[in-house]
Short mmCIF file of C-alpha atoms and ligand atoms in Angstrom, two decimals:
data_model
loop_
_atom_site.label_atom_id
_atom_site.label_comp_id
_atom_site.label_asym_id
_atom_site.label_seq_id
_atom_site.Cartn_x
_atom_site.Cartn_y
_atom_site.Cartn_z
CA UNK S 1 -38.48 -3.04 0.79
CA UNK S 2 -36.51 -3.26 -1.95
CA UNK S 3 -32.71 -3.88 -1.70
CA UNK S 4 -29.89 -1.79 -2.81
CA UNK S 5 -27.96 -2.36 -5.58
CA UNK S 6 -24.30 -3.07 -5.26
CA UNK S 7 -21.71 -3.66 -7.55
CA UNK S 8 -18.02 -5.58 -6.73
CA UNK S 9 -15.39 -4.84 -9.09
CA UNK S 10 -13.38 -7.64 -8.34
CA UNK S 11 -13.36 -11.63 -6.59
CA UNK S 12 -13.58 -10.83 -2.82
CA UNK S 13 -13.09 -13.59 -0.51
CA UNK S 14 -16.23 -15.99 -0.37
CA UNK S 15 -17.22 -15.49 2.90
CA UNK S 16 -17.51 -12.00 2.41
CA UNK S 17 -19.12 -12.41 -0.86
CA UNK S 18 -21.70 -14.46 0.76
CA UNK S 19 -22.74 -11.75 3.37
CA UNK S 20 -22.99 -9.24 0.90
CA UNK S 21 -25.51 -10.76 -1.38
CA UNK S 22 -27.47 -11.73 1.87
CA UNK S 23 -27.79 -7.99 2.75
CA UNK S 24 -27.74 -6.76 -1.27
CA UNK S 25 -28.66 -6.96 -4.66
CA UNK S 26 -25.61 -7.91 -5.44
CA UNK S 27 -23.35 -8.24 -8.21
CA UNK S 28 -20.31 -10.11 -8.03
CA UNK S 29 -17.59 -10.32 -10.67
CA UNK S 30 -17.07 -13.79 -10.68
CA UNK S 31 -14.13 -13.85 -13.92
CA UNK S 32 -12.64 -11.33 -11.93
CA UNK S 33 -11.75 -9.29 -14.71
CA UNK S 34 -10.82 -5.94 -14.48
CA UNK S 35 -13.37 -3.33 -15.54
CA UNK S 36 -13.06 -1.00 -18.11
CA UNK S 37 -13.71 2.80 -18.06
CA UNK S 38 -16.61 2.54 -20.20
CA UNK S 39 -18.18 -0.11 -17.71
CA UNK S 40 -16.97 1.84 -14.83
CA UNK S 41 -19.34 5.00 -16.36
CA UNK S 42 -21.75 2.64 -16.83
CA UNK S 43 -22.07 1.50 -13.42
CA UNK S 44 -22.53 4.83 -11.81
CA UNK S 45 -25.54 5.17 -13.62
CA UNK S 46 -26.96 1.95 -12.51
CA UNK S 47 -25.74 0.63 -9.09
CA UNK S 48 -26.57 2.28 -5.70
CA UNK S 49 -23.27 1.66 -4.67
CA UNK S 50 -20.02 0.25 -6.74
CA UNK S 51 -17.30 -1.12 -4.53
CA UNK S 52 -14.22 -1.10 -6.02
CA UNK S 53 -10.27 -1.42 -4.70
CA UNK S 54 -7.36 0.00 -5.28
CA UNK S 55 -6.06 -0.99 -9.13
CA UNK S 56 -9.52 0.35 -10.00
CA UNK S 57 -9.21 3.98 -12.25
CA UNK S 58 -12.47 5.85 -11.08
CA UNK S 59 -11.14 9.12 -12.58
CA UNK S 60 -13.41 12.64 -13.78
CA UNK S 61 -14.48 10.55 -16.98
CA UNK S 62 -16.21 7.58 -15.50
CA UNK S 63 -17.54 9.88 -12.67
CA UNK S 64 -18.96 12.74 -14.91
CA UNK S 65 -22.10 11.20 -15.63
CA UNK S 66 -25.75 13.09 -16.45
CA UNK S 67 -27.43 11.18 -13.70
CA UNK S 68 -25.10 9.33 -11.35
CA UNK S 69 -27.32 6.48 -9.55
CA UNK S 70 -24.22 5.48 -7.25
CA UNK S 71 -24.54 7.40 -4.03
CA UNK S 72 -21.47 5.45 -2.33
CA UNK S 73 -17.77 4.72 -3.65
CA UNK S 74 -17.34 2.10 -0.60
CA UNK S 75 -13.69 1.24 -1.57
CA UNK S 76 -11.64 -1.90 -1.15
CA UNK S 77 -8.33 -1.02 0.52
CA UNK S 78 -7.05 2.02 2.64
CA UNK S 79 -5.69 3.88 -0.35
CA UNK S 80 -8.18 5.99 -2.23
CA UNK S 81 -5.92 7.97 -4.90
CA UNK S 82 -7.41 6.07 -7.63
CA UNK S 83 -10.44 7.86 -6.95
CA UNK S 84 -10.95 11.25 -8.34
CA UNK S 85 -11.99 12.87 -5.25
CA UNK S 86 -13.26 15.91 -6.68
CA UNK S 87 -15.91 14.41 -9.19
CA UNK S 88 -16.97 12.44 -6.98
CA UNK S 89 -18.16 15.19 -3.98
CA UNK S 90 -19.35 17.16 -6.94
CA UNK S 91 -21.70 14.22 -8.09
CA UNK S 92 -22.70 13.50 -4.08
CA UNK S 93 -20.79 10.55 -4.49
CA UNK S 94 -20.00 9.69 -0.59
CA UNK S 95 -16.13 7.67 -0.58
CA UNK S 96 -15.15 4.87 2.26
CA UNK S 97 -11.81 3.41 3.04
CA UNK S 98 -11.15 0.15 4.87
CA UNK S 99 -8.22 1.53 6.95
CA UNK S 100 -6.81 -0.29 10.93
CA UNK S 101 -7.64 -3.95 9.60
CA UNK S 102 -4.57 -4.21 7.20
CA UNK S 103 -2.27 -1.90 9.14
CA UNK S 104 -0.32 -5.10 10.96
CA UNK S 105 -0.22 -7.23 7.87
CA UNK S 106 1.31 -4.03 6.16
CA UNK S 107 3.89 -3.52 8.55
CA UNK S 108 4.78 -7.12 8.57
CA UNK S 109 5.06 -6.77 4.45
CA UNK S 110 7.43 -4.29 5.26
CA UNK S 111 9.82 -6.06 7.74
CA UNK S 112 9.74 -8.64 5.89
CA UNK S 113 11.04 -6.50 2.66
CA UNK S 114 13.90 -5.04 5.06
CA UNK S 115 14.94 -8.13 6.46
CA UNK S 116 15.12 -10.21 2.81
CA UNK S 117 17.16 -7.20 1.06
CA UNK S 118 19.52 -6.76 4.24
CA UNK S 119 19.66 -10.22 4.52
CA UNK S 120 20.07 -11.09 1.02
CA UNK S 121 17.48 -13.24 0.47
CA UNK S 122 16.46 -13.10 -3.03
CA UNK S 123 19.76 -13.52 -3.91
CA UNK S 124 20.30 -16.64 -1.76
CA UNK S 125 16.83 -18.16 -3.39
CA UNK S 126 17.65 -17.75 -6.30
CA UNK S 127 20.84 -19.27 -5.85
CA UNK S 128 19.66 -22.16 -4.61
CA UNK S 129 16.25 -22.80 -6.31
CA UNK S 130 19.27 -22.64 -9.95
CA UNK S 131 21.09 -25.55 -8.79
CA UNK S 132 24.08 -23.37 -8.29
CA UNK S 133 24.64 -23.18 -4.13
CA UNK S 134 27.95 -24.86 -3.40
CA UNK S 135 27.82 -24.74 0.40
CA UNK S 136 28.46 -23.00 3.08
CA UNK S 137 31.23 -20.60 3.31
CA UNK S 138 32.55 -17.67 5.28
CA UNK S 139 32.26 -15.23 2.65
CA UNK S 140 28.85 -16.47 1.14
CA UNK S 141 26.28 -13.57 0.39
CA UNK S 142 27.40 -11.39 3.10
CA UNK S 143 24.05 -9.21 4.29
CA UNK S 144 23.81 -6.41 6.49
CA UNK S 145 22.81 -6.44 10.09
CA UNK S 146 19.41 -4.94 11.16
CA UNK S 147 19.41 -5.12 14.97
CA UNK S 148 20.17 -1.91 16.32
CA UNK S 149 20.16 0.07 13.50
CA UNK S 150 18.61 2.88 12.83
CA UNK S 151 15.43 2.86 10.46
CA UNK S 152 13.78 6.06 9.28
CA UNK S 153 10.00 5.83 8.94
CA UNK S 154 8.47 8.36 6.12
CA UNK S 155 4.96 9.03 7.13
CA UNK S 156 3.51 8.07 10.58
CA UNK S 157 -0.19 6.76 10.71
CA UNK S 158 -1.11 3.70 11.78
CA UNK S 159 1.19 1.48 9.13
CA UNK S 160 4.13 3.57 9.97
CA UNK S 161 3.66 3.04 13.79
CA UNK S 162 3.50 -0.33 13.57
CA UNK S 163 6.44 -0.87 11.48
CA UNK S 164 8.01 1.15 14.11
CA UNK S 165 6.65 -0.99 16.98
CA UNK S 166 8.15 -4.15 15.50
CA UNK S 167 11.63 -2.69 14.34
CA UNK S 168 12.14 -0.96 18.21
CA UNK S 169 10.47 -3.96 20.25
CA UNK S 170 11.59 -6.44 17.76
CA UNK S 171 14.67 -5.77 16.58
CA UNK S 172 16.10 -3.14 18.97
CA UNK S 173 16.12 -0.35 16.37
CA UNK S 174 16.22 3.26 16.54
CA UNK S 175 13.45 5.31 15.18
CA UNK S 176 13.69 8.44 12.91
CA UNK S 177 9.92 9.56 11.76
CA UNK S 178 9.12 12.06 9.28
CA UNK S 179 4.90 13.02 9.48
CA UNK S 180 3.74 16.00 8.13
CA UNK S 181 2.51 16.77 11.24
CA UNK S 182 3.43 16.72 14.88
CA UNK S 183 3.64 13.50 16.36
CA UNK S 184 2.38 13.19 20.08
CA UNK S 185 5.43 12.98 21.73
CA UNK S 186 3.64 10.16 23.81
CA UNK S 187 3.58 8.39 20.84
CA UNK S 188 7.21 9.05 19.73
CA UNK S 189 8.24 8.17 23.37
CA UNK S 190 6.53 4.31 23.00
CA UNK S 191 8.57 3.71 20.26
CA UNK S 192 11.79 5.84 21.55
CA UNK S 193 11.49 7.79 18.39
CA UNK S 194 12.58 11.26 17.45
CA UNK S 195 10.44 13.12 14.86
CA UNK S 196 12.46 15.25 12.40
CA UNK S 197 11.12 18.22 10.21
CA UNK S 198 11.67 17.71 6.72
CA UNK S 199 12.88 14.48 4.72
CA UNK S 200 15.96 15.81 3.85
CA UNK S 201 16.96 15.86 7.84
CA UNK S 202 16.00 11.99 8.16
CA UNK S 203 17.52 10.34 4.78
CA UNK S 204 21.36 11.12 6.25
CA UNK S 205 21.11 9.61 9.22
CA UNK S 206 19.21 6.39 8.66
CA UNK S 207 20.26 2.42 7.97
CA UNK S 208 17.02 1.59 6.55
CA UNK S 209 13.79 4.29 5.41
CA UNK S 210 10.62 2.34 5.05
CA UNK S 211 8.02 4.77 3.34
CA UNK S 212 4.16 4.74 5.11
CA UNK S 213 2.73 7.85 3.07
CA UNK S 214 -0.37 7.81 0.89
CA UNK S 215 0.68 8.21 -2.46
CA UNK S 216 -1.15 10.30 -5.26
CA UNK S 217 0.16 13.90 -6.42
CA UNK S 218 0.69 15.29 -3.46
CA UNK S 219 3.60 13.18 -2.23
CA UNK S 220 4.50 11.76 -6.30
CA UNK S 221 8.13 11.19 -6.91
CA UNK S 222 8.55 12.11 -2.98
CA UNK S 223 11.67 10.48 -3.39
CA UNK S 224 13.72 11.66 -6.25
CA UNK S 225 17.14 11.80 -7.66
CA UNK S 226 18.56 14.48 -5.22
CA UNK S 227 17.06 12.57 -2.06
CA UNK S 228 19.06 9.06 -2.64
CA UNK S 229 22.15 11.12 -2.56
CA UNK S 230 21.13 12.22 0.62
CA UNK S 231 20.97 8.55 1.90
CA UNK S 232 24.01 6.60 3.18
CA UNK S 233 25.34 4.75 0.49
CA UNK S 234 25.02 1.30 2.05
CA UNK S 235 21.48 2.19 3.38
CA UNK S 236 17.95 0.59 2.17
CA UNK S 237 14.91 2.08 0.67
CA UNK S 238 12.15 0.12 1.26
CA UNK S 239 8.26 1.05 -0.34
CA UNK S 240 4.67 -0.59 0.79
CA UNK S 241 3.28 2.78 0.69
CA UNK S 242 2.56 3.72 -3.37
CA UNK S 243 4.74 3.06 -6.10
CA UNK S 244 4.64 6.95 -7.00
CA UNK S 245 6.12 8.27 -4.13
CA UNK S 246 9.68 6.77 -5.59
CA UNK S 247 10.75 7.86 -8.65
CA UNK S 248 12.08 4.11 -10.49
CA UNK S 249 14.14 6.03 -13.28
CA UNK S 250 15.93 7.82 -10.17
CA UNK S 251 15.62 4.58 -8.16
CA UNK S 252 17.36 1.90 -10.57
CA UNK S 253 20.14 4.36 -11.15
CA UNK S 254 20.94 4.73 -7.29
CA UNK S 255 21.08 0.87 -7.49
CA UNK S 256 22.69 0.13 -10.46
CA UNK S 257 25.83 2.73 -9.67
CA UNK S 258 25.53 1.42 -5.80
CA UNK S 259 24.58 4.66 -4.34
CA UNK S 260 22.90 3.16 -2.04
CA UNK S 261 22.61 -0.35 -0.19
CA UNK S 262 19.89 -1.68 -2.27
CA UNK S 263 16.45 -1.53 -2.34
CA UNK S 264 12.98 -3.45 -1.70
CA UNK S 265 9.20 -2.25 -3.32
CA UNK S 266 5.73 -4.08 -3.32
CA UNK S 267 4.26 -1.53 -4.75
CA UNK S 268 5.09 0.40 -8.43
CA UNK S 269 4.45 3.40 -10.44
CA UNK S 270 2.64 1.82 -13.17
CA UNK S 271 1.45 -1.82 -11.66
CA UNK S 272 1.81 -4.47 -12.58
CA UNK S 273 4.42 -3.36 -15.15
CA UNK S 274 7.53 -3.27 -13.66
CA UNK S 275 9.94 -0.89 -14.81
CA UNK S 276 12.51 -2.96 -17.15
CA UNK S 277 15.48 -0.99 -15.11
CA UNK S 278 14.42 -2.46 -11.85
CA UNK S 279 14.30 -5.75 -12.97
CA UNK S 280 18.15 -5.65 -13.45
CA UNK S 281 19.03 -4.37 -10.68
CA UNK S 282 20.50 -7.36 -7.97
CA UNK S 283 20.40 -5.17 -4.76
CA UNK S 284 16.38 -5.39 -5.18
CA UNK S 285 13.79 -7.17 -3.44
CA UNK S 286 10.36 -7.07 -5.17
CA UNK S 287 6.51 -8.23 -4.25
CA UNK S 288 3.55 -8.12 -6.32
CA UNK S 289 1.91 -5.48 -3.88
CA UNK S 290 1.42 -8.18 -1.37
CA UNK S 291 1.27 -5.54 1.54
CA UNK S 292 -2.08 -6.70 2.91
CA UNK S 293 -2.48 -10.35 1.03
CA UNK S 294 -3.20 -12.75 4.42
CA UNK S 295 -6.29 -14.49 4.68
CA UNK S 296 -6.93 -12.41 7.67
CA UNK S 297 -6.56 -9.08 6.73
CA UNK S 298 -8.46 -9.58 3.06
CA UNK S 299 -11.66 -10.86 5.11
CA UNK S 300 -10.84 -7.83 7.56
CA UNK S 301 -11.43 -5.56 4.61
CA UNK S 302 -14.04 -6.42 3.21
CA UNK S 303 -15.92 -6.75 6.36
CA UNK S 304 -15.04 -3.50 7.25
CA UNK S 305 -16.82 -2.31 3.06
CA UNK S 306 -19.96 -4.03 4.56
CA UNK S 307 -20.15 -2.14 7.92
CA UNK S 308 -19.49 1.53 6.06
CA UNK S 309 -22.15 0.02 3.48
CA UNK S 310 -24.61 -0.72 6.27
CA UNK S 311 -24.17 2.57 7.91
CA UNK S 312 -24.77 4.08 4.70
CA UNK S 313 -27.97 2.34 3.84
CA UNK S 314 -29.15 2.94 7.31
CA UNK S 315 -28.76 7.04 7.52
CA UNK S 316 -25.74 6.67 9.83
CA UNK S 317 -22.47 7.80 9.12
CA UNK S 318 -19.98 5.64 7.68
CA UNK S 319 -17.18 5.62 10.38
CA UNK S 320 -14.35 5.57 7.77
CA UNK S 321 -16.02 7.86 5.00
CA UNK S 322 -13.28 10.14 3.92
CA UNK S 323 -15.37 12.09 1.27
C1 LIG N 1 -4.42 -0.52 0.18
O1 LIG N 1 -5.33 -0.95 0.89
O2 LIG N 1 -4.36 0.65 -0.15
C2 LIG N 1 -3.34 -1.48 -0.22
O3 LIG N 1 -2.44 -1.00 -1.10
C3 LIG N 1 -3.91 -2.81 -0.65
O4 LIG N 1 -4.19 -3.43 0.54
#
């Protein structure tokens, strides 16, 4: 029987590489060079399934083909917004996601990001990495606390719960979630959170808001001009989720006229540009969308492409198709 054909955007770590071309026709992208849109167009009339991730445009163009031969958009990553879902049910494209397997590697991305901007450690890096520490001192790049404060967690799936199970069992905080909808209050109880009904209820009353929302329209520019005035003004943003929910115009003025504490992203509106604003802003931690960069989590994911794939290929159903 002849084997499917499959097409990777992108490198993918080797041992998953290797697994694929044992079940596949594959083809790998070894320059790992982005595609283009006309290549993109160009594969869905010749692969059986393209697997791409999530700095890959798959919009109506490169979708609206005469005769799509891609039956499967088995994606890369948990977020699919780069994907337009539309075309793609119209064409009988079938979507997967690789969600659970990056979730803890997220959340640690995003502790990590609260702890370095409350903590100062950019700024203390820097510093010392320019020659220019002089030694200790009792007023040396003074940081906030995070222990026992209160963190506000924007969107509760399985990223936002574990960033609240390491800030409550970790670091003693108090939980504020906003989900659009009802939380079990099981759930709330593990992590003695309180759920809240609108965004505008959470921003006042929080130390630190970590955002765990997909991004795309829906939730784009979620957080705007008029919600950082709601926020305390010596309180932290901090975004793993998509760099659209936070508008950066909005953003680098809130930090540049200290409305609020400061900031910390890995993730951008227009990656990997980085608004020119941002980068003068001090109170702001950056990562090149590192969220779910560990050895462990990368293999996760792509392991986790292959099973959907298989189920696919085998007339079962994918067990994270989403379209
Ligand atoms: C995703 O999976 O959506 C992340 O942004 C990359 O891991």
């Amino acid at each position: 029987m002849t084997k499917p054909t499959v097409l990777v955007t992108r490198r993918w770590p080797a041992a998953v590489e290797q697994k694929l071309a044992a079940h596949y026709d594959v083809e790998l992208n070894r320059s790992d060079r982005p595609l283009t849109p006309d290549e993109f167009r160009e594969a869905i009339q010749r692969y059986d399934a393209v697997l791409p991730t999530v700095t890959d445009k798959i919009g109506a163009q490169a979708l609206d083909v005469p005769k799509a031969q891609t039956k499967i958009l088995a994606n890369y990553g948990v977020g699919y917004t780069h994907i337009d879902v539309e075309q793609a049910k119209t064409q009988g494209i079938a979507i997967t996601n690789t969600p659970d397997v990056l979730s803890e590697c997220t959340a640690d991305l995003a502790m990590t990001l609260m702890l370095m901007v409350a903590r100062r450690a950019g700024d203390g890096e820097r510093e010392l990495r320019a020659g220019q520490w002089d030694g200790w001192r009792p007023t040396h790049l003074i940081g906030t606390k995070v222990s026992g404060k209160t963190l506000g967690i924007v969107g509760f799936g399985r990223i936002g719960q574990e960033m609240a199970k390491r800030a409550h069992f970790g670091f003693g905080m108090n939980i504020i979630v906003f989900n659009r909808s009802a939380v079990r209050p099981d759930l709330l109880a593990t992590y003695g959170a309180t759920q809240v009904a609108t965004i505008e209820e959470l921003l006042p009353l929080c130390d630190f808001v970590s955002l765990h929302c997909p991004g795309g329209a829906e939730n784009a520019k979620m957080i705007n001009s008029r919600r950082l005035d709601l926020m305390k003004p010596d309180a932290f943003l901090i975004n793993t989720a998509r760099g659209e929910v936070v508008d950066e115009a909005a953003l680098a003025q809130a930090l540049m006229f200290d409305m609020i504490g400061g900031a910390a992203l890995d993730v951008f509106e227009r990656e990997p540009s980085v608004n020119p604003m941002l980068s003068q802003c001090d109170n702001l931690v950056m990562l090149p969308h590192l969220g779910s960069a560990t050895r462990e989590a990368r293999q996760a994911m792509g392991l986790r492409v292959l099973d959907n794939l298989n189920d696919f290929f085998e007339g079962k159903a994918p067990r994270d198709r989403v379209a």
